[in-house]
Amino acid sequence: MRWFSQVYYRYSKIWKVITLYFIIAGPGLVVMIADNDAGGITTYMATGARFGYGLIWFLIVLVPVAYYVQEMTVRLGAVTKRGHAEAIFDGFGAFWGWFSLADLMLVDWLTLVTEFVGMTAALRIFGIPPYLTVIGVCLLLGIIVLNGRYWTWEKIALVFCAFNLIYIPGAFIVHPSVSQVVRQGLVPNFPGGFNGELFFYLMANIGTTIAPWMLFFQQSAVVDKGMTEKDIPWGKFDTMLGSFVTGLVGVFIIIVGGTVLKGVDIDSAGQASRLLMGVNHYLGTFMAIGLFDAGLLGAICISLASSWAFGEIFGWAHSLNNKIKEAPWFYANYFLTLITAGVVVLIPRAPLVLITLFVQVVAVTLLPAALVFLILLLNDKKTMGEYRNTLIQNILNITIVVVIISLSSLYGISVLFPKMFQ
Amino acid sequence: MWKILRRQFGKIGEINRKYSKPRIEMSMPVRLSLLLLRGYLIFLVGLMVFRFITLLR
């Protein structure tokens, strides 16, 4: 009897911890998995198609990097109760504040266009015309945010996050050789030698793993959720789990690309899905559903990131807990961003490829600034108190930031001058 | 509608005044970081402008 009561006590304790995690889980998981957006899927698929399993190790290295960068936004949001945009305005003055806000607005809008490109391409495979996709997505996202509760929005977003895992069973359909994946993928190497093309792919993978909108989004989400200092350990765990899942999904996409599309030039995830449909109907369907979900998840988060930022600065009510009547400007901004981005995709002969390239270049101008501000804010003793960066965190984070800034700058330059690294 | 929009634009001045002074202490490392950031951004924007002009030609 005593043994039973001990087992019951132990398991009920574990269950309580799991339940508590599911209440607190959210911003970290959502932002990390949303990072595997339409652009991310394309990058992973193209990486697999070009280098096989050879760069899987690099994606694994990026998992802790993404965690350490995003974890700082959890602490900053929970301690200051301010979003990232407001923290920059307050900490560094109006000049840097406006620069970050304008840059964020531009990057978010352009990225949102690329999400719509991915979603329309995915549903076109099932015969759904782009205009129906755009209308459907705008309506769906409208319904999700207008329910008037952050909690509900977050749990719906988590359901879409679960769909992102569809790439994992997708990889098993193609029967990859496990020994080859381990031998070629897990041992750090530079397939074909360190050349310009490889460098471009390495930087593209960094660019899809750490994006400026993620910093703004997670900090605002932490604030909107009402997380406090005592929730920081949970927020960190949430972010760690999210970065692990996003890395895992990325690895499985590379495995699919490396197994069935090796040697094929991949321009878009839509093209990859169509090719995979020819290999195996179920695989193609999985990939198309995954691509649509990735675009949708990206759209859910990115459209909110700029609305939150504008709300913080202009002093509008800016919480998902507000009804549309209570926060009209917040929702107006949200729908304006969403609808205009959707409409661009429907314009015949719109320069979508140019937009995709431009996103990367503009993001490069915002990312270094956002990262530098993040480190400086996390070292502000007056605001952060005991939650400021420790020496080890500073060494780690500054190293990460310096490497990211150097590589992302070179990436931006390589997008502007493609022949430079060939 | 015009009135509402004008009021929102009027807020920009208000925001500029509110955040006119950076709250973070401008120590040497902070100043240096911001200076380097400015230089970096000017370089990047210059590069983009140069690319734009060469593309137009």
XYZ file of C-alpha atoms in Angstrom:
479
model
C 0.000 0.000 0.000
C 2.798 2.307 1.010
C 4.602 1.491 -2.248
C 1.473 2.435 -4.246
C 1.068 5.711 -2.434
C 4.741 6.538 -3.046
C 4.394 5.794 -6.797
C 1.154 7.793 -6.947
C 2.778 10.734 -5.149
C 5.820 10.688 -7.455
C 3.777 10.494 -10.666
C 1.235 13.077 -9.591
C 4.188 15.406 -8.932
C 5.603 14.777 -12.429
C 2.134 15.269 -13.925
C 1.792 18.577 -12.053
C 5.125 19.729 -13.514
C 4.008 18.760 -17.042
C 0.660 20.513 -16.564
C 2.412 23.616 -15.264
C 4.743 23.583 -18.267
C 1.806 23.429 -20.678
C 0.298 26.481 -18.980
C 3.541 28.431 -19.247
C 4.738 26.954 -22.599
C 4.231 29.195 -25.557
C 6.383 32.096 -26.671
C 9.626 30.085 -26.924
C 8.096 27.115 -28.688
C 5.985 29.231 -31.046
C 8.770 31.625 -32.062
C 11.306 28.866 -32.587
C 9.034 26.617 -34.631
C 7.669 29.599 -36.587
C 11.291 30.197 -37.509
C 10.923 27.147 -39.787
C 8.800 29.336 -42.067
C 8.376 29.102 -45.852
C 11.828 30.659 -46.432
C 13.407 28.339 -43.873
C 11.891 25.233 -45.474
C 13.236 26.340 -48.873
C 16.712 26.889 -47.439
C 16.834 23.484 -45.694
C 15.487 21.672 -48.747
C 17.980 23.448 -51.040
C 20.826 22.672 -48.593
C 19.930 18.964 -48.637
C 19.546 18.922 -52.413
C 22.937 20.601 -52.924
C 25.129 19.017 -50.208
C 23.229 15.879 -49.209
C 23.528 15.166 -45.491
C 26.863 17.022 -45.332
C 25.648 20.127 -43.469
C 23.407 18.501 -40.853
C 26.116 19.081 -38.220
C 25.989 22.823 -38.924
C 22.268 22.945 -38.196
C 22.897 21.118 -34.913
C 25.518 23.749 -33.986
C 22.901 26.456 -34.619
C 20.478 24.998 -32.035
C 22.316 26.310 -28.913
C 23.163 29.529 -30.786
C 19.460 30.252 -31.393
C 18.691 29.343 -27.778
C 21.287 31.702 -26.274
C 20.124 34.641 -28.413
C 16.397 34.135 -27.793
C 16.786 33.338 -24.089
C 17.923 36.919 -23.528
C 14.544 38.252 -24.737
C 12.778 36.086 -22.126
C 14.754 37.664 -19.290
C 14.436 41.169 -20.705
C 10.668 40.873 -21.240
C 9.948 39.230 -17.882
C 12.008 41.775 -15.910
C 11.163 45.038 -17.721
C 7.574 44.105 -18.770
C 8.350 45.944 -21.997
C 8.542 44.807 -25.593
C 11.813 44.990 -27.514
C 10.866 48.115 -29.493
C 9.955 50.039 -26.337
C 13.118 48.817 -24.613
C 15.234 50.211 -27.495
C 13.411 53.571 -27.501
C 13.748 53.850 -23.746
C 17.323 52.632 -23.538
C 18.926 54.287 -26.562
C 16.672 57.213 -27.437
C 14.384 58.131 -30.314
C 16.959 57.888 -33.162
C 17.767 54.206 -32.620
C 14.156 53.547 -31.703
C 12.758 54.880 -34.994
C 15.505 53.140 -36.947
C 14.610 49.775 -35.386
C 10.865 50.306 -35.735
C 11.019 51.339 -39.405
C 13.423 48.533 -40.238
C 11.272 46.002 -38.376
C 8.146 47.153 -40.195
C 9.865 46.772 -43.583
C 11.455 43.393 -42.805
C 8.221 42.022 -41.344
C 6.126 43.122 -44.281
C 8.563 41.731 -46.853
C 8.895 38.461 -44.928
C 5.113 38.245 -44.744
C 5.008 38.494 -48.554
C 7.397 35.518 -48.760
C 5.118 33.558 -46.377
C 2.181 34.192 -48.712
C 4.344 33.093 -51.660
C 5.013 29.791 -49.831
C 1.371 29.265 -48.827
C -0.048 29.957 -52.295
C 2.586 27.678 -53.878
C 1.724 24.896 -51.417
C -2.019 25.019 -51.990
C -1.628 25.412 -55.759
C -0.353 21.813 -55.687
C -3.843 20.796 -54.499
C -5.477 22.929 -57.202
C -6.453 25.838 -54.947
C -6.025 29.207 -56.730
C -3.827 31.839 -55.006
C -6.646 34.346 -54.458
C -8.629 31.758 -52.490
C -5.550 30.966 -50.385
C -4.962 34.641 -49.600
C -8.611 35.256 -48.652
C -8.759 32.046 -46.607
C -5.521 32.793 -44.736
C -6.562 36.393 -43.922
C -9.926 35.158 -42.624
C -8.340 32.364 -40.590
C -5.744 34.640 -39.011
C -8.466 37.218 -38.334
C -10.566 34.643 -36.481
C -7.534 33.467 -34.480
C -6.580 36.926 -33.197
C -10.103 38.257 -32.711
C -11.067 35.664 -30.116
C -9.913 38.209 -27.548
C -7.531 36.113 -25.478
C -3.771 35.714 -25.671
C -4.026 32.236 -24.144
C -6.387 30.931 -26.872
C -4.274 32.484 -29.633
C -1.171 30.854 -28.218
C -2.703 27.394 -27.912
C -4.013 27.591 -31.518
C -0.525 28.629 -32.635
C 0.884 25.599 -30.753
C -1.457 23.300 -32.719
C -0.024 24.729 -35.953
C 3.449 24.190 -34.478
C 2.608 20.497 -34.099
C 1.885 20.312 -37.856
C 5.471 21.454 -38.466
C 6.538 18.021 -37.217
C 5.016 16.489 -40.371
C 8.479 16.625 -41.946
C 9.705 13.964 -39.533
C 7.449 11.100 -40.770
C 8.024 12.538 -44.271
C 11.714 11.725 -43.931
C 10.970 8.102 -42.972
C 8.972 7.614 -46.199
C 12.137 8.119 -48.276
C 14.092 5.463 -46.296
C 17.372 7.323 -45.806
C 20.455 5.302 -44.917
C 20.972 5.912 -41.199
C 24.649 5.000 -41.361
C 25.196 7.527 -44.186
C 23.309 10.228 -42.277
C 25.510 9.624 -39.237
C 28.765 9.318 -41.209
C 28.227 12.263 -43.552
C 25.993 14.457 -41.449
C 27.178 14.332 -37.869
C 30.909 14.733 -38.445
C 31.770 18.413 -39.065
C 32.983 18.751 -42.646
C 32.765 21.126 -45.583
C 31.438 19.101 -48.521
C 33.344 19.980 -51.693
C 35.755 22.224 -49.772
C 35.212 25.695 -48.372
C 34.107 27.672 -51.407
C 31.797 30.581 -52.154
C 28.750 28.441 -52.741
C 29.145 26.549 -49.467
C 29.669 29.835 -47.648
C 26.425 31.164 -49.157
C 24.513 28.115 -47.885
C 26.049 28.331 -44.402
C 25.015 31.967 -44.144
C 21.539 31.270 -45.512
C 21.066 28.666 -42.768
C 22.153 31.173 -40.119
C 19.796 33.744 -41.620
C 16.852 31.382 -41.352
C 17.693 30.341 -37.783
C 18.156 33.786 -36.238
C 15.895 36.509 -37.601
C 15.312 40.027 -36.208
C 11.528 39.638 -35.970
C 12.048 36.736 -33.565
C 13.654 38.996 -30.946
C 10.804 41.508 -31.126
C 8.134 38.806 -31.219
C 9.312 36.727 -28.278
C 9.861 39.671 -25.964
C 6.423 41.128 -26.752
C 4.814 37.693 -26.350
C 6.493 37.251 -22.943
C 5.038 40.621 -21.891
C 1.566 39.958 -23.337
C 1.481 36.569 -21.614
C 2.241 38.332 -18.331
C 5.368 36.363 -17.486
C 7.312 37.552 -14.456
C 10.776 36.930 -13.028
C 9.680 33.679 -11.394
C 8.628 32.321 -14.806
C 12.094 32.860 -16.327
C 13.305 29.246 -15.787
C 10.172 27.960 -17.535
C 10.585 30.505 -20.318
C 14.170 29.357 -20.784
C 13.118 25.709 -20.904
C 10.381 26.605 -23.389
C 12.947 28.339 -25.609
C 15.395 25.443 -25.285
C 12.731 22.913 -26.262
C 11.660 25.157 -29.161
C 15.212 25.502 -30.474
C 15.669 21.723 -30.250
C 12.425 21.043 -32.157
C 13.194 23.621 -34.841
C 16.667 22.116 -35.336
C 15.236 18.591 -35.443
C 12.654 19.521 -38.094
C 15.368 21.296 -40.109
C 17.575 18.173 -39.970
C 14.727 15.978 -41.230
C 14.019 18.370 -44.123
C 17.708 18.221 -45.098
C 17.484 14.412 -44.942
C 14.492 14.429 -47.337
C 16.252 16.851 -49.709
C 19.525 14.922 -49.476
C 17.884 11.549 -50.125
C 15.558 12.243 -53.050
C 16.518 15.614 -54.494
C 20.334 15.351 -54.434
C 21.793 17.319 -57.337
C 18.545 19.175 -58.145
C 18.591 23.000 -58.142
C 15.889 24.071 -55.693
C 14.495 27.597 -56.150
C 11.453 27.332 -53.908
C 9.803 24.950 -51.456
C 6.779 24.815 -53.788
C 8.993 23.482 -56.574
C 10.491 20.936 -54.144
C 7.015 19.769 -53.073
C 5.969 19.308 -56.707
C 9.110 17.260 -57.385
C 8.509 15.173 -54.253
C 4.918 14.551 -55.381
C 6.443 12.826 -58.425
C 8.629 10.630 -56.194
C 5.929 9.630 -53.712
C 2.409 11.017 -53.539
C 2.234 10.898 -49.741
C 5.642 12.522 -49.372
C 4.692 15.365 -51.728
C 1.410 15.846 -49.863
C 3.212 15.896 -46.496
C 5.696 18.443 -47.801
C 2.990 20.672 -49.278
C 0.959 20.584 -46.031
C 4.139 21.312 -44.092
C 4.992 24.232 -46.360
C 1.516 25.729 -45.995
C 1.682 25.293 -42.226
C 5.157 26.846 -42.105
C 3.970 29.896 -44.049
C 0.859 30.187 -41.886
C 2.822 29.946 -38.650
C 5.301 32.535 -39.920
C 2.425 34.828 -40.912
C 0.752 34.418 -37.488
C 3.894 35.546 -35.675
C 5.381 38.111 -38.045
C 2.183 40.133 -38.460
C 1.898 40.335 -34.679
C 5.545 41.334 -34.107
C 5.161 44.713 -35.828
C 1.674 45.402 -34.408
C 2.979 44.848 -30.894
C 5.988 47.083 -31.570
C 3.836 49.942 -32.926
C 1.387 49.592 -30.051
C 4.202 49.833 -27.496
C 5.630 53.017 -28.996
C 2.421 54.845 -29.916
C 0.819 53.975 -26.601
C -2.093 52.092 -28.179
C -3.705 49.217 -26.332
C -1.718 46.339 -27.808
C -2.659 43.070 -26.209
C -4.355 40.040 -27.698
C -6.410 40.096 -24.506
C -8.056 43.290 -25.798
C -11.184 43.188 -27.933
C -11.151 44.977 -31.293
C -13.080 47.931 -29.780
C -10.475 48.325 -27.032
C -7.438 48.136 -29.335
C -8.587 49.364 -32.783
C -5.157 50.651 -33.906
C -3.411 47.450 -32.890
C -5.805 45.328 -34.946
C -5.886 47.867 -37.816
C -2.102 47.624 -38.061
C -2.300 43.834 -37.916
C -4.848 43.526 -40.727
C -3.244 46.226 -42.869
C 0.103 44.399 -42.782
C -1.542 41.057 -43.476
C -3.872 42.090 -46.295
C -1.363 44.274 -48.184
C 1.241 41.476 -48.070
C -1.341 39.005 -49.369
C -2.419 41.320 -52.178
C 1.191 41.693 -53.432
C 1.318 37.955 -54.185
C -1.797 38.293 -56.356
C -0.343 41.090 -58.508
C 0.545 39.600 -61.892
C 4.303 39.628 -62.522
C 5.078 41.071 -59.087
C 8.867 40.900 -58.476
C 8.591 38.129 -55.876
C 12.117 36.788 -56.370
C 13.506 40.300 -55.925
C 11.419 40.723 -52.758
C 12.780 37.440 -51.372
C 16.354 38.617 -51.934
C 15.613 42.092 -50.587
C 14.251 40.588 -47.339
C 17.634 39.029 -46.658
C 19.508 42.266 -47.302
C 17.208 44.440 -45.160
C 17.207 41.852 -42.380
C 20.992 42.083 -42.313
C 20.752 45.793 -41.454
C 18.355 45.171 -38.560
C 19.830 42.017 -37.067
C 23.193 43.453 -35.914
C 21.489 46.503 -34.388
C 18.892 44.396 -32.576
C 21.576 42.021 -31.256
C 23.874 44.813 -30.066
C 20.965 46.522 -28.276
C 19.956 43.208 -26.733
C 23.411 42.627 -25.217
C 23.687 46.215 -23.959
C 20.211 46.073 -22.396
C 20.983 42.737 -20.763
C 24.040 44.344 -19.134
C 22.120 47.263 -17.666
C 22.489 46.639 -13.936
C 19.883 49.259 -12.994
C 17.098 47.541 -14.936
C 18.088 43.904 -14.976
C 19.502 43.580 -11.442
C 20.287 39.946 -10.671
C 18.971 38.869 -14.105
C 21.647 40.707 -16.084
C 24.128 38.727 -18.148
C 26.819 36.881 -16.222
C 30.429 36.952 -17.441
C 30.085 33.550 -19.097
C 26.798 34.550 -20.750
C 28.467 37.717 -22.015
C 31.454 35.844 -23.436
C 29.132 33.351 -25.144
C 26.648 35.908 -26.412
C 29.224 38.440 -27.606
C 31.053 35.663 -29.496
C 27.772 34.544 -31.080
C 26.814 38.121 -31.980
C 30.216 38.948 -33.492
C 30.152 35.762 -35.603
C 26.538 36.335 -36.676
C 27.174 39.971 -37.570
C 30.278 39.073 -39.608
C 28.610 36.190 -41.439
C 25.256 37.895 -41.996
C 27.052 40.983 -43.345
C 28.975 38.793 -45.780
C 25.680 37.114 -46.656
C 24.064 40.491 -47.351
C 27.033 41.487 -49.484
C 26.911 38.175 -51.350
C 23.213 38.763 -52.121
C 24.060 42.245 -53.454
C 27.154 41.054 -55.333
C 26.546 37.378 -56.149
C 29.758 36.970 -58.174
C 32.008 38.105 -55.329
C 32.105 34.712 -53.583
C 32.169 32.475 -56.655
C -10.686 60.123 -40.165
C -8.194 62.849 -41.169
C -8.359 64.206 -37.631
C -7.579 60.817 -36.133
C -4.626 60.304 -38.491
C -3.318 63.819 -37.718
C -3.495 63.051 -34.015
C -1.456 59.859 -34.569
C 1.174 61.784 -36.555
C 1.197 64.411 -33.809
C 2.163 61.634 -31.443
C 5.509 61.306 -33.215
C 6.678 64.605 -31.687
C 5.417 63.457 -28.325
C 7.363 60.192 -28.657
C 10.514 62.089 -29.691
C 10.257 64.241 -26.574
C 9.501 61.270 -24.326
C 12.534 59.347 -25.538
C 14.841 62.295 -26.174
C 17.336 61.135 -23.543
C 18.656 57.568 -23.615
C 18.091 55.984 -20.220
C 21.042 53.613 -20.444
C 24.201 55.021 -18.929
C 26.475 56.033 -21.802
C 29.616 54.350 -20.566
C 32.664 53.918 -22.801
C 31.760 50.393 -24.024
C 28.180 51.504 -24.806
C 29.382 54.589 -26.711
C 31.911 52.516 -28.626
C 29.305 49.861 -29.521
C 26.873 52.482 -30.812
C 29.619 54.242 -32.767
C 30.686 50.970 -34.408
C 27.047 50.193 -35.169
C 26.580 53.578 -36.831
C 29.697 53.052 -38.947
C 28.599 49.556 -39.904
C 25.132 50.689 -40.947
C 26.490 53.625 -42.963
C 28.826 51.182 -44.750
C 25.971 48.783 -45.483
C 23.590 51.482 -46.713
C 26.407 52.932 -48.845
C 26.942 49.498 -50.355
C 23.241 49.174 -51.158
C 23.141 52.630 -52.772
C 26.261 51.777 -54.811
C 24.645 48.516 -55.956
C 21.438 50.331 -56.858
C 23.325 52.921 -58.939
C 25.410 50.262 -60.732
C 22.231 48.284 -61.453
C 20.580 51.376 -62.963
C 23.568 51.898 -65.239
